[in-house]
Amino acid sequence: MSTAKRIVFIGAAGEMCRVAIQRFAEAVEGADWKLELYDIRPEVLDDLVELLPSGSVSVGSFDLFDGVALSSAIEGAALVVLGAGPYIRTAEPVRAACIDNKVAYLDLDDDEASTRAALVLDAAARAAEVPIFVGCGASPGLTNVMAVDAARDMDSVDRIDVCWVTGDEGAVPFGRAVLDHAIRGFAGQCQTWEHGRPATHQTFVETDVFALGDSFGAAYRLYECAHPEAVTMPRRWPQADRIRVLGAIDPPPVNGVMRGVALAVQSGQISMDQAIDFVNDVMTDKTGSPAVWRHALSGLWGMIRRREIGAGEVLKYLAAAALRKHPDYRGITYVRVTGKRNGEQVVSIRRVPVSGPGTNLASMAAATGAATAAFMVLALEEIGQRSGLLAPEDWANPEKFYEVLARVGHAQLPAIIESVVVRAPQ
């Protein structure tokens, strides 16, 4: 029996990967694809399988660090999609196995260090004629495509600012791998592109204020963070003076809590397990460890002291948390490219309008999963045409991607992307 139509998902039970699987299955309904879903917890996939076309899905489990089991699972597949984290541990063996088995690979990796490690695979992937599609989510992913789109408005690119905000999703716990990655992102080093060359900064130290629009207003503060866009985009725009990624969690005081906890982990004052337990407790309306609250409050005080936030807003946040009140979810993706056109300075902006209740992008998982499904649809058309290490800016056509994203995201195109071009920096 031919296996040319098989798609293998590793880490299929992850919240973002579940969305990607369902949206992809809807997009290719009627086509002859077999979806193989693997996870260390296969039993939790039963509800997802019920939503997929009967007979098109199989479920299993294996240890991805077992080379023989991994090769057996992916051999002959048309595409392998990695949704299991943390990517700094999981991506390397799966990418290597895909190259060895000459199988196309795609992930939604948002880990900077893992992405840097992937760059060295380009020559091996080209020699094997295998495409390794990395960073195929919302950020990175959609943001990279938005940057390509905006850069077409100018003759040369001087600066790229990639911005994201994700919000409170209510009393819902996150997976430990997700929180491990998030906490590490609030302290430590990040690679950025500055003065036309790679540079290393401390995360969440450099800040900037952007007019994100909608309910975020004309002055919303964001923080530089470790993200893959600053690693891969300089390959496309090496002449750019500055490429950076800035992000924030909404409401703003949460950034202080996360920063304080992350610094405590970095300095060895608490363990990562303590930090993850605390964040999940606070997110799910539990009290949280007093020993860790000491560090969280230190992070909040740091924001007040640096005048990034007012004491009143912090007190309002703490009061709402004590009453177990959650704000409506808000999230946005915003890319600003600055450059020259006909000798004049131009700023071109692309943004996804604010998401939330009643929209097609009502959570981080929904936004990322829909983007991954769109990338999968396009990647299947590219297999056999491309090879090597491919970030979205290397291969995804903006118009085609927006059209597929609107389809898999159950949205009209204007709800997916907005753009503005001005002749002077805002």
PDB file of N, CA and C in Angstrom, residues 359-408:
ATOM      1  N   THR A 359     -14.266  36.262  17.827  1.00  0.00           N
ATOM      2  CA  THR A 359     -13.458  36.310  16.612  1.00  0.00           C
ATOM      3  C   THR A 359     -12.960  34.907  16.295  1.00  0.00           C
ATOM      4  N   ASN A 360     -12.338  34.765  15.122  1.00  0.00           N
ATOM      5  CA  ASN A 360     -11.803  33.467  14.736  1.00  0.00           C
ATOM      6  C   ASN A 360     -10.488  33.158  15.434  1.00  0.00           C
ATOM      7  N   LEU A 361      -9.859  34.148  16.067  1.00  0.00           N
ATOM      8  CA  LEU A 361      -8.582  33.953  16.749  1.00  0.00           C
ATOM      9  C   LEU A 361      -8.757  34.316  18.221  1.00  0.00           C
ATOM     10  N   ALA A 362      -9.422  33.440  18.962  1.00  0.00           N
ATOM     11  CA  ALA A 362      -9.800  33.751  20.335  1.00  0.00           C
ATOM     12  C   ALA A 362      -8.799  33.246  21.367  1.00  0.00           C
ATOM     13  N   SER A 363      -7.635  32.751  20.918  1.00  0.00           N
ATOM     14  CA  SER A 363      -6.603  32.278  21.835  1.00  0.00           C
ATOM     15  C   SER A 363      -5.292  32.171  21.081  1.00  0.00           C
ATOM     16  N   MET A 364      -4.197  32.031  21.839  1.00  0.00           N
ATOM     17  CA  MET A 364      -2.893  31.850  21.210  1.00  0.00           C
ATOM     18  C   MET A 364      -2.863  30.555  20.408  1.00  0.00           C
ATOM     19  N   ALA A 365      -3.485  29.490  20.949  1.00  0.00           N
ATOM     20  CA  ALA A 365      -3.500  28.216  20.236  1.00  0.00           C
ATOM     21  C   ALA A 365      -4.270  28.312  18.927  1.00  0.00           C
ATOM     22  N   ALA A 366      -5.396  29.032  18.942  1.00  0.00           N
ATOM     23  CA  ALA A 366      -6.189  29.173  17.723  1.00  0.00           C
ATOM     24  C   ALA A 366      -5.417  29.916  16.648  1.00  0.00           C
ATOM     25  N   ALA A 367      -4.730  30.992  17.036  1.00  0.00           N
ATOM     26  CA  ALA A 367      -3.968  31.769  16.063  1.00  0.00           C
ATOM     27  C   ALA A 367      -2.808  30.969  15.492  1.00  0.00           C
ATOM     28  N   THR A 368      -2.061  30.304  16.379  1.00  0.00           N
ATOM     29  CA  THR A 368      -0.896  29.549  15.922  1.00  0.00           C
ATOM     30  C   THR A 368      -1.307  28.311  15.124  1.00  0.00           C
ATOM     31  N   GLY A 369      -2.305  27.591  15.621  1.00  0.00           N
ATOM     32  CA  GLY A 369      -2.740  26.378  14.935  1.00  0.00           C
ATOM     33  C   GLY A 369      -3.274  26.653  13.544  1.00  0.00           C
ATOM     34  N   ALA A 370      -4.061  27.732  13.394  1.00  0.00           N
ATOM     35  CA  ALA A 370      -4.591  28.086  12.074  1.00  0.00           C
ATOM     36  C   ALA A 370      -3.450  28.430  11.115  1.00  0.00           C
ATOM     37  N   ALA A 371      -2.459  29.183  11.606  1.00  0.00           N
ATOM     38  CA  ALA A 371      -1.319  29.536  10.746  1.00  0.00           C
ATOM     39  C   ALA A 371      -0.542  28.292  10.332  1.00  0.00           C
ATOM     40  N   THR A 372      -0.342  27.371  11.273  1.00  0.00           N
ATOM     41  CA  THR A 372       0.381  26.140  10.938  1.00  0.00           C
ATOM     42  C   THR A 372      -0.358  25.337   9.880  1.00  0.00           C
ATOM     43  N   ALA A 373      -1.682  25.249  10.002  1.00  0.00           N
ATOM     44  CA  ALA A 373      -2.474  24.532   8.994  1.00  0.00           C
ATOM     45  C   ALA A 373      -2.306  25.171   7.622  1.00  0.00           C
ATOM     46  N   ALA A 374      -2.298  26.498   7.570  1.00  0.00           N
ATOM     47  CA  ALA A 374      -2.114  27.193   6.291  1.00  0.00           C
ATOM     48  C   ALA A 374      -0.733  26.900   5.701  1.00  0.00           C
ATOM     49  N   PHE A 375       0.290  26.931   6.549  1.00  0.00           N
ATOM     50  CA  PHE A 375       1.633  26.607   6.060  1.00  0.00           C
ATOM     51  C   PHE A 375       1.707  25.173   5.547  1.00  0.00           C
ATOM     52  N   MET A 376       1.033  24.252   6.214  1.00  0.00           N
ATOM     53  CA  MET A 376       1.031  22.862   5.755  1.00  0.00           C
ATOM     54  C   MET A 376       0.447  22.738   4.355  1.00  0.00           C
ATOM     55  N   VAL A 377      -0.680  23.398   4.133  1.00  0.00           N
ATOM     56  CA  VAL A 377      -1.326  23.351   2.823  1.00  0.00           C
ATOM     57  C   VAL A 377      -0.357  23.823   1.734  1.00  0.00           C
ATOM     58  N   LEU A 378       0.337  24.930   1.995  1.00  0.00           N
ATOM     59  CA  LEU A 378       1.270  25.465   0.997  1.00  0.00           C
ATOM     60  C   LEU A 378       2.532  24.625   0.893  1.00  0.00           C
ATOM     61  N   ALA A 379       3.013  24.097   2.026  1.00  0.00           N
ATOM     62  CA  ALA A 379       4.256  23.315   2.010  1.00  0.00           C
ATOM     63  C   ALA A 379       4.107  22.062   1.167  1.00  0.00           C
ATOM     64  N   LEU A 380       2.940  21.441   1.206  1.00  0.00           N
ATOM     65  CA  LEU A 380       2.733  20.228   0.412  1.00  0.00           C
ATOM     66  C   LEU A 380       2.874  20.500  -1.082  1.00  0.00           C
ATOM     67  N   GLU A 381       2.591  21.731  -1.491  1.00  0.00           N
ATOM     68  CA  GLU A 381       2.769  22.106  -2.900  1.00  0.00           C
ATOM     69  C   GLU A 381       4.244  22.339  -3.238  1.00  0.00           C
ATOM     70  N   GLU A 382       5.060  22.601  -2.209  1.00  0.00           N
ATOM     71  CA  GLU A 382       6.464  22.933  -2.438  1.00  0.00           C
ATOM     72  C   GLU A 382       7.386  21.718  -2.398  1.00  0.00           C
ATOM     73  N   ILE A 383       6.897  20.608  -1.822  1.00  0.00           N
ATOM     74  CA  ILE A 383       7.739  19.422  -1.706  1.00  0.00           C
ATOM     75  C   ILE A 383       8.126  18.933  -3.105  1.00  0.00           C
ATOM     76  N   GLY A 384       9.393  18.698  -3.295  1.00  0.00           N
ATOM     77  CA  GLY A 384       9.906  18.331  -4.607  1.00  0.00           C
ATOM     78  C   GLY A 384      10.401  19.524  -5.399  1.00  0.00           C
ATOM     79  N   GLN A 385       9.993  20.734  -4.958  1.00  0.00           N
ATOM     80  CA  GLN A 385      10.418  21.965  -5.627  1.00  0.00           C
ATOM     81  C   GLN A 385      11.515  22.690  -4.856  1.00  0.00           C
ATOM     82  N   ARG A 386      11.559  22.463  -3.544  1.00  0.00           N
ATOM     83  CA  ARG A 386      12.519  23.167  -2.689  1.00  0.00           C
ATOM     84  C   ARG A 386      13.217  22.192  -1.764  1.00  0.00           C
ATOM     85  N   SER A 387      14.388  22.613  -1.276  1.00  0.00           N
ATOM     86  CA  SER A 387      15.098  21.820  -0.281  1.00  0.00           C
ATOM     87  C   SER A 387      15.949  22.757   0.564  1.00  0.00           C
ATOM     88  N   GLY A 388      16.463  22.235   1.659  1.00  0.00           N
ATOM     89  CA  GLY A 388      17.275  23.038   2.562  1.00  0.00           C
ATOM     90  C   GLY A 388      16.472  23.550   3.737  1.00  0.00           C
ATOM     91  N   LEU A 389      17.113  24.372   4.547  1.00  0.00           N
ATOM     92  CA  LEU A 389      16.488  24.979   5.720  1.00  0.00           C
ATOM     93  C   LEU A 389      15.679  26.189   5.253  1.00  0.00           C
ATOM     94  N   LEU A 390      14.373  26.176   5.461  1.00  0.00           N
ATOM     95  CA  LEU A 390      13.473  27.185   4.906  1.00  0.00           C
ATOM     96  C   LEU A 390      12.638  27.824   6.005  1.00  0.00           C
ATOM     97  N   ALA A 391      12.898  29.098   6.292  1.00  0.00           N
ATOM     98  CA  ALA A 391      12.020  29.894   7.144  1.00  0.00           C
ATOM     99  C   ALA A 391      10.915  30.468   6.255  1.00  0.00           C
ATOM    100  N   PRO A 392       9.782  30.893   6.821  1.00  0.00           N
ATOM    101  CA  PRO A 392       8.660  31.338   5.987  1.00  0.00           C
ATOM    102  C   PRO A 392       9.000  32.435   4.990  1.00  0.00           C
ATOM    103  N   GLU A 393       9.922  33.348   5.354  1.00  0.00           N
ATOM    104  CA  GLU A 393      10.264  34.425   4.430  1.00  0.00           C
ATOM    105  C   GLU A 393      11.008  33.919   3.198  1.00  0.00           C
ATOM    106  N   ASP A 394      11.485  32.669   3.251  1.00  0.00           N
ATOM    107  CA  ASP A 394      12.226  32.096   2.134  1.00  0.00           C
ATOM    108  C   ASP A 394      11.325  31.513   1.052  1.00  0.00           C
ATOM    109  N   TRP A 395      10.049  31.215   1.393  1.00  0.00           N
ATOM    110  CA  TRP A 395       9.274  30.425   0.437  1.00  0.00           C
ATOM    111  C   TRP A 395       7.786  30.758   0.365  1.00  0.00           C
ATOM    112  N   ALA A 396       7.182  31.344   1.395  1.00  0.00           N
ATOM    113  CA  ALA A 396       5.727  31.517   1.423  1.00  0.00           C
ATOM    114  C   ALA A 396       5.309  32.814   0.730  1.00  0.00           C
ATOM    115  N   ASN A 397       4.467  32.704  -0.293  1.00  0.00           N
ATOM    116  CA  ASN A 397       3.936  33.867  -0.995  1.00  0.00           C
ATOM    117  C   ASN A 397       2.846  34.523  -0.156  1.00  0.00           C
ATOM    118  N   PRO A 398       2.950  35.825   0.131  1.00  0.00           N
ATOM    119  CA  PRO A 398       1.969  36.458   1.020  1.00  0.00           C
ATOM    120  C   PRO A 398       0.522  36.318   0.569  1.00  0.00           C
ATOM    121  N   GLU A 399       0.244  36.590  -0.707  1.00  0.00           N
ATOM    122  CA  GLU A 399      -1.153  36.515  -1.149  1.00  0.00           C
ATOM    123  C   GLU A 399      -1.724  35.106  -1.001  1.00  0.00           C
ATOM    124  N   LYS A 400      -0.965  34.107  -1.404  1.00  0.00           N
ATOM    125  CA  LYS A 400      -1.437  32.728  -1.274  1.00  0.00           C
ATOM    126  C   LYS A 400      -1.611  32.352   0.191  1.00  0.00           C
ATOM    127  N   PHE A 401      -0.666  32.781   1.020  1.00  0.00           N
ATOM    128  CA  PHE A 401      -0.758  32.432   2.434  1.00  0.00           C
ATOM    129  C   PHE A 401      -1.969  33.088   3.084  1.00  0.00           C
ATOM    130  N   TYR A 402      -2.198  34.377   2.826  1.00  0.00           N
ATOM    131  CA  TYR A 402      -3.356  35.049   3.410  1.00  0.00           C
ATOM    132  C   TYR A 402      -4.661  34.368   2.983  1.00  0.00           C
ATOM    133  N   GLU A 403      -4.719  33.973   1.712  1.00  0.00           N
ATOM    134  CA  GLU A 403      -5.953  33.334   1.225  1.00  0.00           C
ATOM    135  C   GLU A 403      -6.209  32.021   1.949  1.00  0.00           C
ATOM    136  N   VAL A 404      -5.170  31.198   2.105  1.00  0.00           N
ATOM    137  CA  VAL A 404      -5.342  29.917   2.786  1.00  0.00           C
ATOM    138  C   VAL A 404      -5.596  30.138   4.270  1.00  0.00           C
ATOM    139  N   LEU A 405      -4.921  31.103   4.875  1.00  0.00           N
ATOM    140  CA  LEU A 405      -5.124  31.381   6.296  1.00  0.00           C
ATOM    141  C   LEU A 405      -6.557  31.813   6.567  1.00  0.00           C
ATOM    142  N   ALA A 406      -7.112  32.645   5.695  1.00  0.00           N
ATOM    143  CA  ALA A 406      -8.509  33.059   5.865  1.00  0.00           C
ATOM    144  C   ALA A 406      -9.428  31.842   5.792  1.00  0.00           C
ATOM    145  N   ARG A 407      -9.084  30.903   4.904  1.00  0.00           N
ATOM    146  CA  ARG A 407      -9.930  29.715   4.743  1.00  0.00           C
ATOM    147  C   ARG A 407      -9.843  28.800   5.957  1.00  0.00           C
ATOM    148  N   VAL A 408      -8.637  28.494   6.413  1.00  0.00           N
ATOM    149  CA  VAL A 408      -8.514  27.574   7.550  1.00  0.00           C
ATOM    150  C   VAL A 408      -8.849  28.262   8.874  1.00  0.00           C
TER     151      VAL A 408
END
